[in-house]
GROMACS .gro file of C-alpha atoms in nm:
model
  426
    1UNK     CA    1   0.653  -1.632   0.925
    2UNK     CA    2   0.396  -1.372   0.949
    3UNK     CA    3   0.240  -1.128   0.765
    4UNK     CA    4  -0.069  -0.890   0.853
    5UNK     CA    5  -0.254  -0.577   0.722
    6UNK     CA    6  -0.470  -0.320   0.918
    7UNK     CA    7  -0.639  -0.044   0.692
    8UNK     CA    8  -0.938   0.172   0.580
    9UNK     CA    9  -0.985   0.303   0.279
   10UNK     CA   10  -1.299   0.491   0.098
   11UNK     CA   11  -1.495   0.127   0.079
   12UNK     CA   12  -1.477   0.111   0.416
   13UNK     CA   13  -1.433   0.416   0.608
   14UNK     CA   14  -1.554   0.808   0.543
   15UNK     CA   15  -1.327   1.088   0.415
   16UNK     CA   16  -1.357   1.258   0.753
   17UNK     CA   17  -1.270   0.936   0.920
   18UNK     CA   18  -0.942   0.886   0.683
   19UNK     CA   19  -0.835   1.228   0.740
   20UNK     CA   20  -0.822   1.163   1.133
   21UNK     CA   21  -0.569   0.870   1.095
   22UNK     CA   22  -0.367   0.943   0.784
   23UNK     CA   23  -0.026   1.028   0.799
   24UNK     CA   24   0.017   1.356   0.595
   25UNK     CA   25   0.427   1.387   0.592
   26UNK     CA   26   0.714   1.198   0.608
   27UNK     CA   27   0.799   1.330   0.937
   28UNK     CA   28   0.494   1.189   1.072
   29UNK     CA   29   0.576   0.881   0.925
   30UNK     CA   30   0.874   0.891   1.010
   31UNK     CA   31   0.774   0.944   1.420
   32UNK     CA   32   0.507   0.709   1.380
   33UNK     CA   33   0.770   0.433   1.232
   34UNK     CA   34   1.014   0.521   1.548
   35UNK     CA   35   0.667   0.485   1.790
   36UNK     CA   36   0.610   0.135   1.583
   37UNK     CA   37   0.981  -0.027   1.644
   38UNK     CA   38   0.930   0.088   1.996
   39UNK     CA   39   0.593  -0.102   2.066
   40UNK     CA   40   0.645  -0.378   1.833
   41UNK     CA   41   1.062  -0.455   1.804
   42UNK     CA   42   1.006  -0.796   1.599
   43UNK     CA   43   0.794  -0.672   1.360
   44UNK     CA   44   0.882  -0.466   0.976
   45UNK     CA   45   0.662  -0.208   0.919
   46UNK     CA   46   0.509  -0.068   0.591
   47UNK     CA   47   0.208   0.241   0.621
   48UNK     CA   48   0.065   0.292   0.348
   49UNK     CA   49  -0.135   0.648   0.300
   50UNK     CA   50  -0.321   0.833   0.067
   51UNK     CA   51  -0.613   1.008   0.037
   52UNK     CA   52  -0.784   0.710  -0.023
   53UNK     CA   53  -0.670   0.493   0.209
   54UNK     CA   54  -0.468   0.455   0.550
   55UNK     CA   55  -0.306   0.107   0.601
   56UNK     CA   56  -0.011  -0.033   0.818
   57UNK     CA   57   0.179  -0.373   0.692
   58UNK     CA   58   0.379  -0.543   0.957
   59UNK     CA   59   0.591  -0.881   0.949
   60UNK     CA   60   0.739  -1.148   1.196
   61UNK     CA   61   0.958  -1.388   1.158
   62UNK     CA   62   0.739  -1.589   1.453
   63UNK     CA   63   0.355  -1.582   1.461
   64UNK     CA   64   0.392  -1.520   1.854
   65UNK     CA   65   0.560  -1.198   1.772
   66UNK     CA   66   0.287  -1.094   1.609
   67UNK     CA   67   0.052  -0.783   1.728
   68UNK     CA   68  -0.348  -0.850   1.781
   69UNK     CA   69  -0.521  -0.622   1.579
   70UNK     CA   70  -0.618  -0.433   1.905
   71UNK     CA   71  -0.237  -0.394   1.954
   72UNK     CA   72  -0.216  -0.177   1.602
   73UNK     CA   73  -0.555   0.007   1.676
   74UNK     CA   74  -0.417   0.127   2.015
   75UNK     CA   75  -0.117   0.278   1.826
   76UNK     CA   76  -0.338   0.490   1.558
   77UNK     CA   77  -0.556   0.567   1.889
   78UNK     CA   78  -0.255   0.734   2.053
   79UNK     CA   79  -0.058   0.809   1.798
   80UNK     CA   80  -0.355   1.031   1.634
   81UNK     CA   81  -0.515   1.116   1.949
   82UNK     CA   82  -0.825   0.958   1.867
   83UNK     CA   83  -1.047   0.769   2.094
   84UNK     CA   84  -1.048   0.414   1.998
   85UNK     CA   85  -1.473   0.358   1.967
   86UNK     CA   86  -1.477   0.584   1.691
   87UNK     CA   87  -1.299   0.409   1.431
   88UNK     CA   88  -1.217   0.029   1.576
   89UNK     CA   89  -1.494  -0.100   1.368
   90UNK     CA   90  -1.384   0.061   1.039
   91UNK     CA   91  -0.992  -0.081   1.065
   92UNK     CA   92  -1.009  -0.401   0.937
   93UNK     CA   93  -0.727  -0.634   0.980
   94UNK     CA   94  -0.610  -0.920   0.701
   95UNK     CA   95  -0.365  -1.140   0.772
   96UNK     CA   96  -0.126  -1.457   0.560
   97UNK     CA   97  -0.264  -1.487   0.210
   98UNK     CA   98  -0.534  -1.240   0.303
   99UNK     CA   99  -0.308  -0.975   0.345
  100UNK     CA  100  -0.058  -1.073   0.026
  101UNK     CA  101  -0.367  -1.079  -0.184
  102UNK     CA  102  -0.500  -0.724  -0.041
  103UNK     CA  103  -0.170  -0.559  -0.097
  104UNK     CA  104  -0.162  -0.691  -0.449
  105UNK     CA  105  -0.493  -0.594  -0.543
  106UNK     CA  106  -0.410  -0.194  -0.387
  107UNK     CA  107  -0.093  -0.181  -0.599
  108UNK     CA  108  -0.244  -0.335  -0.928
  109UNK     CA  109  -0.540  -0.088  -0.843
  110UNK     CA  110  -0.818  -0.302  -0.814
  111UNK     CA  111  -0.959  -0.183  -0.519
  112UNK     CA  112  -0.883   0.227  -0.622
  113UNK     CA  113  -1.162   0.406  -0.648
  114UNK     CA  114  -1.044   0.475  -1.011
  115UNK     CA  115  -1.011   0.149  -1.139
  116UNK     CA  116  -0.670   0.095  -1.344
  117UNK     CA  117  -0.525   0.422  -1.192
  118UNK     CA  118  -0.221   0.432  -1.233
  119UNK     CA  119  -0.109   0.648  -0.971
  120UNK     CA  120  -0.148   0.424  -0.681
  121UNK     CA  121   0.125   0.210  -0.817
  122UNK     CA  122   0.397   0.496  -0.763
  123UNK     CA  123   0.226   0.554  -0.415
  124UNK     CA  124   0.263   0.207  -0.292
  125UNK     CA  125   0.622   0.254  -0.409
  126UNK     CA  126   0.724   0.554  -0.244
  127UNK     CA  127   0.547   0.383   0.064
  128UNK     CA  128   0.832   0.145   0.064
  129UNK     CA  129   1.065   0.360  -0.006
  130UNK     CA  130   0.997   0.618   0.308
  131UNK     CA  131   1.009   0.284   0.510
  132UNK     CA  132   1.331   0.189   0.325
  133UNK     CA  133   1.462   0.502   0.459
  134UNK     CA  134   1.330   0.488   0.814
  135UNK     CA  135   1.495   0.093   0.858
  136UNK     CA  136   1.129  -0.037   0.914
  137UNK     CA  137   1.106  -0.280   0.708
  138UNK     CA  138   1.304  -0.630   0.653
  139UNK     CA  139   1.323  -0.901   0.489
  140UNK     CA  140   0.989  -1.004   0.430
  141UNK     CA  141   0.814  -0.685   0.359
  142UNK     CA  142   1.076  -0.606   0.124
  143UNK     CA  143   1.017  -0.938  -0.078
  144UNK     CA  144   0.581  -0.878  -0.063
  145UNK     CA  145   0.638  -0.492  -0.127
  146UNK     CA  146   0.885  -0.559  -0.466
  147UNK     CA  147   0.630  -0.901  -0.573
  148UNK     CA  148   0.359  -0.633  -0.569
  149UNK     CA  149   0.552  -0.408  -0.826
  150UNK     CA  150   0.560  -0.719  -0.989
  151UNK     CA  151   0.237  -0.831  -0.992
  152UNK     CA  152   0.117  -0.445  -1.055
  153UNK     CA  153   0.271  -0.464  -1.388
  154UNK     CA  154   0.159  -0.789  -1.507
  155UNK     CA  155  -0.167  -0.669  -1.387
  156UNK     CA  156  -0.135  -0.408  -1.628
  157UNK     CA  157   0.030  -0.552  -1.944
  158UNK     CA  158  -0.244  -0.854  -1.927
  159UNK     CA  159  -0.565  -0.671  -1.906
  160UNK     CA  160  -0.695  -0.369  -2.012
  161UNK     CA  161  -0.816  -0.200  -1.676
  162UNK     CA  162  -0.625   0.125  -1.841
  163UNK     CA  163  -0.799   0.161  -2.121
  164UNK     CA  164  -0.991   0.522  -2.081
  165UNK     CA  165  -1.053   0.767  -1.771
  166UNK     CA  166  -0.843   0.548  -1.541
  167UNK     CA  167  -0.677   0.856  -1.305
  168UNK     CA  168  -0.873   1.017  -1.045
  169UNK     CA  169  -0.741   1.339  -1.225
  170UNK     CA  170  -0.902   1.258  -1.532
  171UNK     CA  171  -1.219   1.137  -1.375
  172UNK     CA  172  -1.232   1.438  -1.185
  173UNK     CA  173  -1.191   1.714  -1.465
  174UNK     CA  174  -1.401   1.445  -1.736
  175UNK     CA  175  -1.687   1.397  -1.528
  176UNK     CA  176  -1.748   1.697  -1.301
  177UNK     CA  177  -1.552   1.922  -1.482
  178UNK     CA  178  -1.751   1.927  -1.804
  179UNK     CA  179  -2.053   1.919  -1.630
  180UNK     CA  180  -1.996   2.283  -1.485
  181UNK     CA  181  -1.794   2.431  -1.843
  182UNK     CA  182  -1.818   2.324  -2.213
  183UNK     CA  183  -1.530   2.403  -2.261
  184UNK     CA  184  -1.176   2.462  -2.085
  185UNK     CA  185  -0.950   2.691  -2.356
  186UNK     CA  186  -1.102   2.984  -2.209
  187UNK     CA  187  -1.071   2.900  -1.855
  188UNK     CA  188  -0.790   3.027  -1.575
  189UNK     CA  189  -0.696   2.716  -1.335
  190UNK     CA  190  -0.508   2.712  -1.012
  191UNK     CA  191  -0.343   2.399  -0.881
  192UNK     CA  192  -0.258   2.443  -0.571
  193UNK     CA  193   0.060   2.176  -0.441
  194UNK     CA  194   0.299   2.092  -0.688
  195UNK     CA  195   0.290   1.691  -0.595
  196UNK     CA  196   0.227   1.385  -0.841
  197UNK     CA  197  -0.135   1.413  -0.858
  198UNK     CA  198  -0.130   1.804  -0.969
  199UNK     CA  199   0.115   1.707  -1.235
  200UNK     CA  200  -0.097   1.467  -1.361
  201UNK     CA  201  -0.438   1.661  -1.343
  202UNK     CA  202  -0.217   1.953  -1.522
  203UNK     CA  203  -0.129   1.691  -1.827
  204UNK     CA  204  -0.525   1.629  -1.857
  205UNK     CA  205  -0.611   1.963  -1.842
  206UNK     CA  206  -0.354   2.071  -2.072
  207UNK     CA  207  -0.523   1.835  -2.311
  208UNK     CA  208  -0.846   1.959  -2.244
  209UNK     CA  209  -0.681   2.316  -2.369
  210UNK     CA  210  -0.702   2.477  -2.078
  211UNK     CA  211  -0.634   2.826  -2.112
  212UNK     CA  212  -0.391   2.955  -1.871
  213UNK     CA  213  -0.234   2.818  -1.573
  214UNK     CA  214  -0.162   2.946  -1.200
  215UNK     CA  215   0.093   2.707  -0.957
  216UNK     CA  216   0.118   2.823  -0.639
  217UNK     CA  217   0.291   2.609  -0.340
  218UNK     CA  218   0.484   2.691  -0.019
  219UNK     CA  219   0.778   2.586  -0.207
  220UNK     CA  220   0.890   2.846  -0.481
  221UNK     CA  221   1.102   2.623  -0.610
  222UNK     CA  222   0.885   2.288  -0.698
  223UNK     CA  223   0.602   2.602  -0.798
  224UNK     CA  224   0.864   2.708  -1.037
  225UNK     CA  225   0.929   2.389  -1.167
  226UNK     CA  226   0.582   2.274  -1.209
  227UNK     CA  227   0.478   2.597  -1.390
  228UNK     CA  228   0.759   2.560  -1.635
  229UNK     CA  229   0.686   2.215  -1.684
  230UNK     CA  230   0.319   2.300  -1.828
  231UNK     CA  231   0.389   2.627  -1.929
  232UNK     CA  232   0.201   2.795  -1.642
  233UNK     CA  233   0.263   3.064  -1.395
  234UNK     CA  234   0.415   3.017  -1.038
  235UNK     CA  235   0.284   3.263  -0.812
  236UNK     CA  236   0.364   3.338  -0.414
  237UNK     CA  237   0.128   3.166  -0.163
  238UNK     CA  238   0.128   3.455  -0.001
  239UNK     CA  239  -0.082   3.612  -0.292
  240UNK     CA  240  -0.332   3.256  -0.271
  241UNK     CA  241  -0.624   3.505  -0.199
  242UNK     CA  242  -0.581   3.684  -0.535
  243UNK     CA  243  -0.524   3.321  -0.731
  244UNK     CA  244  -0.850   3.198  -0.597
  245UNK     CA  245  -1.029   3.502  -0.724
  246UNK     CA  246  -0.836   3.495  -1.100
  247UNK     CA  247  -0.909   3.051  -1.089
  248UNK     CA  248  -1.198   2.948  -1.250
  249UNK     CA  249  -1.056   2.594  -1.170
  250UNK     CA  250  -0.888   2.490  -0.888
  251UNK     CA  251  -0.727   2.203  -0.808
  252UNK     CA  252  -0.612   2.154  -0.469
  253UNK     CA  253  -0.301   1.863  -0.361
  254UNK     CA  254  -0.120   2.015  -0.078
  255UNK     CA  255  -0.104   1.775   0.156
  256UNK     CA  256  -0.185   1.994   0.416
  257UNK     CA  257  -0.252   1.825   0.779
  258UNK     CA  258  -0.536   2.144   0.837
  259UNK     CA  259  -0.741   2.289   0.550
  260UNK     CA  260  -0.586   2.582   0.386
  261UNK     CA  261  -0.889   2.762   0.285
  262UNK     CA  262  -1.212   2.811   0.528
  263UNK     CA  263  -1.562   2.904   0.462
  264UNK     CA  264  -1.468   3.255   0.570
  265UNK     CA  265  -1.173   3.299   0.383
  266UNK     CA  266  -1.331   3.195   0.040
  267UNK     CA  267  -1.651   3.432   0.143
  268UNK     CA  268  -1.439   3.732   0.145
  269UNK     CA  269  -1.265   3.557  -0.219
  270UNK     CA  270  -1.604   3.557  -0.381
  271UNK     CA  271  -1.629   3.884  -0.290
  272UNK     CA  272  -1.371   4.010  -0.574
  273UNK     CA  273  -1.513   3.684  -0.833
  274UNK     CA  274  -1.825   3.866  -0.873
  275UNK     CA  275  -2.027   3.500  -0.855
  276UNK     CA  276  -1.915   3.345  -1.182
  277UNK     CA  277  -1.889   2.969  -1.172
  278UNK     CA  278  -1.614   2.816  -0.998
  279UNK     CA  279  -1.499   2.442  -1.014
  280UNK     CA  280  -1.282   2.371  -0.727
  281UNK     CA  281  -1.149   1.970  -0.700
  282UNK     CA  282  -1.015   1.884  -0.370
  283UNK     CA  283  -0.785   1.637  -0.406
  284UNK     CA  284  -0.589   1.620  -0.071
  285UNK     CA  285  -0.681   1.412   0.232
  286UNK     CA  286  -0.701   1.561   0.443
  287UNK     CA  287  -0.924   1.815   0.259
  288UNK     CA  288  -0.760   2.147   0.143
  289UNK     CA  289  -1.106   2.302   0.161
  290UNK     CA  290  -1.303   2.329   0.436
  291UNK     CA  291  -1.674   2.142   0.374
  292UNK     CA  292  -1.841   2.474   0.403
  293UNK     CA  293  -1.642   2.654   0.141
  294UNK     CA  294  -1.887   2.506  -0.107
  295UNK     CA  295  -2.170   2.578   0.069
  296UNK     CA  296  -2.083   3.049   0.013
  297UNK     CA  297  -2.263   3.065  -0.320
  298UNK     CA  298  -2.456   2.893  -0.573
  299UNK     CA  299  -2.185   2.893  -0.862
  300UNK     CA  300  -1.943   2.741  -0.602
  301UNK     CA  301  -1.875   2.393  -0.692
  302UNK     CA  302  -1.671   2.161  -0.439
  303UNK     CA  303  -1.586   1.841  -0.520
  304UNK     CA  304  -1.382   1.617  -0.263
  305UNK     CA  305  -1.231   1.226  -0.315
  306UNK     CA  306  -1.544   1.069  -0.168
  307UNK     CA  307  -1.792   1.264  -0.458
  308UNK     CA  308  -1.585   1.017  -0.693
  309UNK     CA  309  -1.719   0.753  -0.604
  310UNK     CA  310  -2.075   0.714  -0.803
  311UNK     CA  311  -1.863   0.792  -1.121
  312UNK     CA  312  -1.606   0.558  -1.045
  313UNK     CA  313  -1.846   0.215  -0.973
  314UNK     CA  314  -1.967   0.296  -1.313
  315UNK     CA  315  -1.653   0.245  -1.482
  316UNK     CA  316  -1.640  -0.075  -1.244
  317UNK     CA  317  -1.921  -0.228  -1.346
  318UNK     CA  318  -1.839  -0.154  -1.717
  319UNK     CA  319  -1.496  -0.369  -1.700
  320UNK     CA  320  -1.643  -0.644  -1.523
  321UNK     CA  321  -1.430  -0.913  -1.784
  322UNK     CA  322  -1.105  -0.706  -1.725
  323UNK     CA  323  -1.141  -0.719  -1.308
  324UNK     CA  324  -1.225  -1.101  -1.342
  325UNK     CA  325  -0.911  -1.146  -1.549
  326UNK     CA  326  -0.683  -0.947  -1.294
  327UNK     CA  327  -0.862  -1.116  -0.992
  328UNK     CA  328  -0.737  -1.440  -1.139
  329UNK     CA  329  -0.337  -1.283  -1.224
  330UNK     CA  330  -0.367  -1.200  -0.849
  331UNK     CA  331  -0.480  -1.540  -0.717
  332UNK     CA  332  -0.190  -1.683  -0.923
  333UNK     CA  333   0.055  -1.439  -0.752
  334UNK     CA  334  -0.080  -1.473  -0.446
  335UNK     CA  335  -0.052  -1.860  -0.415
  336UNK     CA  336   0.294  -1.803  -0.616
  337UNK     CA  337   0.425  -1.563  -0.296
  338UNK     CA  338   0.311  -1.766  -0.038
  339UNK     CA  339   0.478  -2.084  -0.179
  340UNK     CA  340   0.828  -1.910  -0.194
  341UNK     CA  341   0.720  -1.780   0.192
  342UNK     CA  342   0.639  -2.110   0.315
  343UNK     CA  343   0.920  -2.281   0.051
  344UNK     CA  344   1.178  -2.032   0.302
  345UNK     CA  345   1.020  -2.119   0.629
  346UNK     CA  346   1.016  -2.491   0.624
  347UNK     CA  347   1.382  -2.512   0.421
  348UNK     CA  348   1.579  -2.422   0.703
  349UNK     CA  349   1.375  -2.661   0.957
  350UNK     CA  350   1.452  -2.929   0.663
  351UNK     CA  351   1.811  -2.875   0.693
  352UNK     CA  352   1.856  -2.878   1.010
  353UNK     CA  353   1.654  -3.228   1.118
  354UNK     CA  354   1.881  -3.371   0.826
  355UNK     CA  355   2.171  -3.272   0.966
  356UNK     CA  356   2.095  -3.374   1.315
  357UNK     CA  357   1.976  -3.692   1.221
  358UNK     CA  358   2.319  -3.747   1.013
  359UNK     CA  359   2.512  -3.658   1.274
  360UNK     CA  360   2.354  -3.887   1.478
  361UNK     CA  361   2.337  -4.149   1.272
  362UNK     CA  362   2.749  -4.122   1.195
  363UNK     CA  363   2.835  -4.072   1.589
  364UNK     CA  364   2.703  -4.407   1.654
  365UNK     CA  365   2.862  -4.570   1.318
  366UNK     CA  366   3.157  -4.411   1.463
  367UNK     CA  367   3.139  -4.580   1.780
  368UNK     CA  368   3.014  -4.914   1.622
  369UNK     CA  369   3.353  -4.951   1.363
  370UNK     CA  370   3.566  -4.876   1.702
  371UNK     CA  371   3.401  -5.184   1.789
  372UNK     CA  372   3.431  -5.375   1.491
  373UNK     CA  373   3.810  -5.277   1.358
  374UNK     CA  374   3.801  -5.609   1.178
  375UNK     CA  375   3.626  -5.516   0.937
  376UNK     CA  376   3.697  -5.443   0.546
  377UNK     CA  377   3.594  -5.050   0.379
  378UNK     CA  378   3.357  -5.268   0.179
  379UNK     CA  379   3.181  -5.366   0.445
  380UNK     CA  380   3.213  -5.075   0.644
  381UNK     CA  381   3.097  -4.854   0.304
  382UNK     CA  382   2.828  -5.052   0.243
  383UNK     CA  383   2.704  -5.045   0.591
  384UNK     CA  384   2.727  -4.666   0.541
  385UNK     CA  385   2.460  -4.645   0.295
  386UNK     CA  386   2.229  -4.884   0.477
  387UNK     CA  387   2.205  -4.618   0.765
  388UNK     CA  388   2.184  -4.377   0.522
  389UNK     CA  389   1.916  -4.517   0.343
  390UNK     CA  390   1.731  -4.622   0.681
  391UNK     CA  391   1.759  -4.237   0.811
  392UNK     CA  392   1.672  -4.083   0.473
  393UNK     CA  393   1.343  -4.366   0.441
  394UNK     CA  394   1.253  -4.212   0.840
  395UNK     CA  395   1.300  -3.882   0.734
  396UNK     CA  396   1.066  -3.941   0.449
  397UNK     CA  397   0.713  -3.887   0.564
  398UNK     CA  398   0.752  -3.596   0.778
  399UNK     CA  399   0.936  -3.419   0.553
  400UNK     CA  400   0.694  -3.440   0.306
  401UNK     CA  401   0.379  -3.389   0.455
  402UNK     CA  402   0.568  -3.036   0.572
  403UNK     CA  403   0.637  -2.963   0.172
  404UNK     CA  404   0.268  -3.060   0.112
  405UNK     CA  405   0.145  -2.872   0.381
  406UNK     CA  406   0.341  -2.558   0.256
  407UNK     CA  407   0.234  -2.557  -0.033
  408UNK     CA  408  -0.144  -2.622   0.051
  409UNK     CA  409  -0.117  -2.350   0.323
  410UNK     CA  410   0.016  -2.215   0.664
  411UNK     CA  411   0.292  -2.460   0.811
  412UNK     CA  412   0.335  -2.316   1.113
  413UNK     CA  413   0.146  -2.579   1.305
  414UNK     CA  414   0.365  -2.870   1.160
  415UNK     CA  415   0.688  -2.649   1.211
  416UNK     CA  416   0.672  -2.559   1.582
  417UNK     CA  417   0.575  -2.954   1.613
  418UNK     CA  418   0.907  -3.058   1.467
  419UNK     CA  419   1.093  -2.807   1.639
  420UNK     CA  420   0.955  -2.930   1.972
  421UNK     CA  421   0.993  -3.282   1.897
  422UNK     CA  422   1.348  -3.297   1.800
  423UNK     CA  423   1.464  -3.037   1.980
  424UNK     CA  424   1.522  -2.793   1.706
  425UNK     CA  425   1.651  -2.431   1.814
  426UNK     CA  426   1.660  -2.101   1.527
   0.00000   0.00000   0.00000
C-alpha cells in the first residue's frame, strides 16, 4: 500500500502562486477528479483547497501504481494551464508516514497559519466529502481522511492550541481591525459571500458590537439566510457598488475564480465615500480584490491571507509547549495509522502462505496414509501434528520478521519477496 501528498500552502508558496492552482468550485473539482481517474485509474484521490493551501492525496493499493511526483505536477500544469517551471519547485511531494503525518498536522491545524483554527478541520472534512461524492476516493483514503478527524479532535481536547484568537476571522478583525477603528458599534460592515468563514467573521464582529450589517451574495437565498442569522441586511449584488460605499468594513469570501472588484471599480466607489477610512479583509483565494484596489487612497486599507502571517508566527511562538504537546499526539497517531496500514497489508500475504503451505503439507499426508492403510488414527493423528508443528516451526521466522518489519516501517520490500518466492498471486 501506498500513500502520497503533493501540496503548497502559504509556508511554501505565494498567494498569487496558490490562486493559479486552487480549485475554486466543486465543479472544478469535480472535472479535475474525472481528469485524475482518467490519468491515474489505480489511484483514490483527495484535493484538498483553501485559501491557504492547494494539496492532492492519492492512494494505491501497489507502490508500482503509484504516480512520480512529476506525474501529479503535469496534471495541475494542464489542468490549470500553467507552465510547469513556474511552480514545480514550490509543490512539494510527501509520501508513507510523511504524508499521514502532514495530513494530520493540516487537520489538527498545526501547520494553519492561525494556529488552533478551527476552521480547517470542517475544510478537510468537506474535502472528503466532495471526493465522497465524486467516487474518488477508496478504501484507504477513507480510513487516513476519518483517522485525521480523529486525531483533529484529540488534538484539540489534549492541548490548548484554542485558547484565544485562534480563527483567521478573529485574527483578522483583532489585529488589523482595531488598528484602523477603536471601536466597531458605530461602524457599517459588508461581508460579501455567505460561506463558513463570513459566518464566522460575522459571530466575531457581532461581539465586537458592530453596528449594522450588509450581506450581499449572488445567491439571495444563502444572503437571506445569513443576514437573518446575525440580524443583518441582505442586499442585491447587483447594488454591490452602493454596499461598498455605505461599508466601512468589508469582508470579502466569495470564492470567486476572478476578482470581483478592480482598482477601477473601487476608484469610482471612493468617489461617493468621500475618503473616510475603510477596512476591507480579503479573505478569498483567489483574492476578491484586485491588489491595486488598496493602492486608490490613503484611508484604503487592504488586507489579504498572506498579510496574516507576521501576526500569526507570533501567536506560534507564544504556544511553543502546546505545539510540542500536539507534535507528540501526532507522532503517536501517526505510528498508530501506519501499524493498522501495514497490520492490513501483510495479513492477507500471512494467510495465504499458511494456507498454501497447509495444503501442501495435507496433499502429501494424503498421499502418504494411501500408502500406509495399516495404520491406526493414533498414529495417523499424531503424525498430523508433527507436520503441523514442522510447517508452523518453518513458517516461523519469516513470518515474523514481516510483523517486525511492519511495525518498524514499510514492508513492501519483504512482501513482494514472499510473493515472488512462493508464488503468491492477489
Amino acid at each position: 500500500m501506498n500513500l502520497q501528498v503533493v501540496y503548497c500552502n502559504h509556508q511554501t508558496a505565494r498567494l498569487g502562486l496558490r490562486e493559479r492552482i486552487a480549485f475554486a468550485t466543486e465543479d472544478q473539482l469535480a472535472r479535475a477528479y474525472e481528469e485524475l481517474r482518467s490519468r491515474f485509474p489505480a489511484s483514490e484521490h483527495v484535493v484538498v483547497s483553501t485559501c491557504n493551501r492547494v494539496e492532492l492525496y492519492t492512494a494505491q493499493e501497489k507502490v508500482e501504481d503509484a504516480p512520480s511526483h512529476a506525474d501529479l505536477a503535469r496534471f495541475f500544469s494542464e489542468f490549470h494551464q500553467i507552465p510547469l517551471g513556474e511552480f514545480f519547485d514550490d509543490l512539494l511531494e510527501q509520501t508513507g508516514p510523511e504524508a499521514v503525518r502532514h495530513l494530520f498536522q493540516v487537520a489538527s491545524s498545526i501547520d494553519s497559519m492561525v494556529l488552533g483554527e478551527s476552521q480547517i478541520v470542517s475544510q478537510v472534512k468537506q474535502a472528503y466529502e466532495c471526493a465522497t461524492r465524486s467516487q474518488a476516493n477508496g478504501p484507504l483514503t477513507n480510513a487516513l481522511f476519518q483517522r485525521a478527524m480523529t486525531v483533529s479532535a484529540r488534538v484539540r481536547s489534549e492541548t490548548k492550541l484554542v485558547e484565544g484568537r485562534v480563527s483567521i476571522a478573529s485574527v483578522a478583525v483583532g489585529e488589523f481591525g482595531k488598528s484602523i477603528f477603536d471601536r466597531f458599534d458605530d461602524k457599517t460592515v459588508l461581508i460579501l459571500g455567505a460561506g463558513e468563514m463570513a459566518a464566522e467573521t460575522l459571530r466575531y464582529l457581532k461581539n465586537e458590537g458592530v453596528g449594522k450589517i450588509l450581506v450581499a451574495n449572488r445567491s439571495p437565498e444563502r444572503a437571506r439566510n445569513v443576514a437573518e442569522e446575525f440580524g443583518g441586511e441582505p442586499r442585491p449584488w447587483e447594488t454591490l457598488d452602493e454596499c461598498l460605499a455605505e461599508a466601512d468594513v468589508i469582508v470579502s469570501t466569495t470564492g470567486a475564480t476572478e476578482p470581483v472588484v478592480d482598482r477601477e471599480r473601487f476608484a469610482g466607489v471612493r468617489r461617493k465615500s468621500r475618503g473616510r477610512p475603510i477596512f476591507i479583509l480579503d479573505l478569498g483565494a483567489p483574492r476578491d480584490f484586485a491588489p491595486g484596489v488598496g493602492e486608490v487612497d490613503d484611508n484604503v486599507f487592504l488586507y489579504d491571507i498572506d498579510d496574516l502571517e507576521a501576526t500569526c508566527e507570533r501567536n506560534r511562538r507564544a504556544r511553543v509547549k502546546e505545539i510540542e504537546r500536539a507534535h507528540a499526539i501526532i507522532e503517536d497517531e501517526t505510528a498508530r495509522f501506519m501499524q493498522d496500514v501495514y497490520h492490513k497489508a501483510t495479513g492477507p500475504i500471512i494467510k495465504r502462505l499458511r494456507e498454501t503451505w497447509h495444503d501442501v503439507s495435507r496433499q502429501e499426508m494424503e498421499m502418504l496414509f494411501k500408502k500406509l492403510s495399516h495404520l491406526e488414527d493414533r498414529d495417523r493423528q499424531q503424525i498430523e501434528r508433527s507436520v503441523e508443528r514442522i510447517v508452523n516451526k518453518l513458517l516461523h521466522p519469516p513470518l515474523e520478521t514481516l510483523r517486525d518489519e511492519a511495525k518498524a516501517g514499510t514492508p513492501h520490500g519483504l512482501l513482494d519477496a514472499i510473493r515472488q518466492l512462493f508464488h503468491i498471486r492477489d
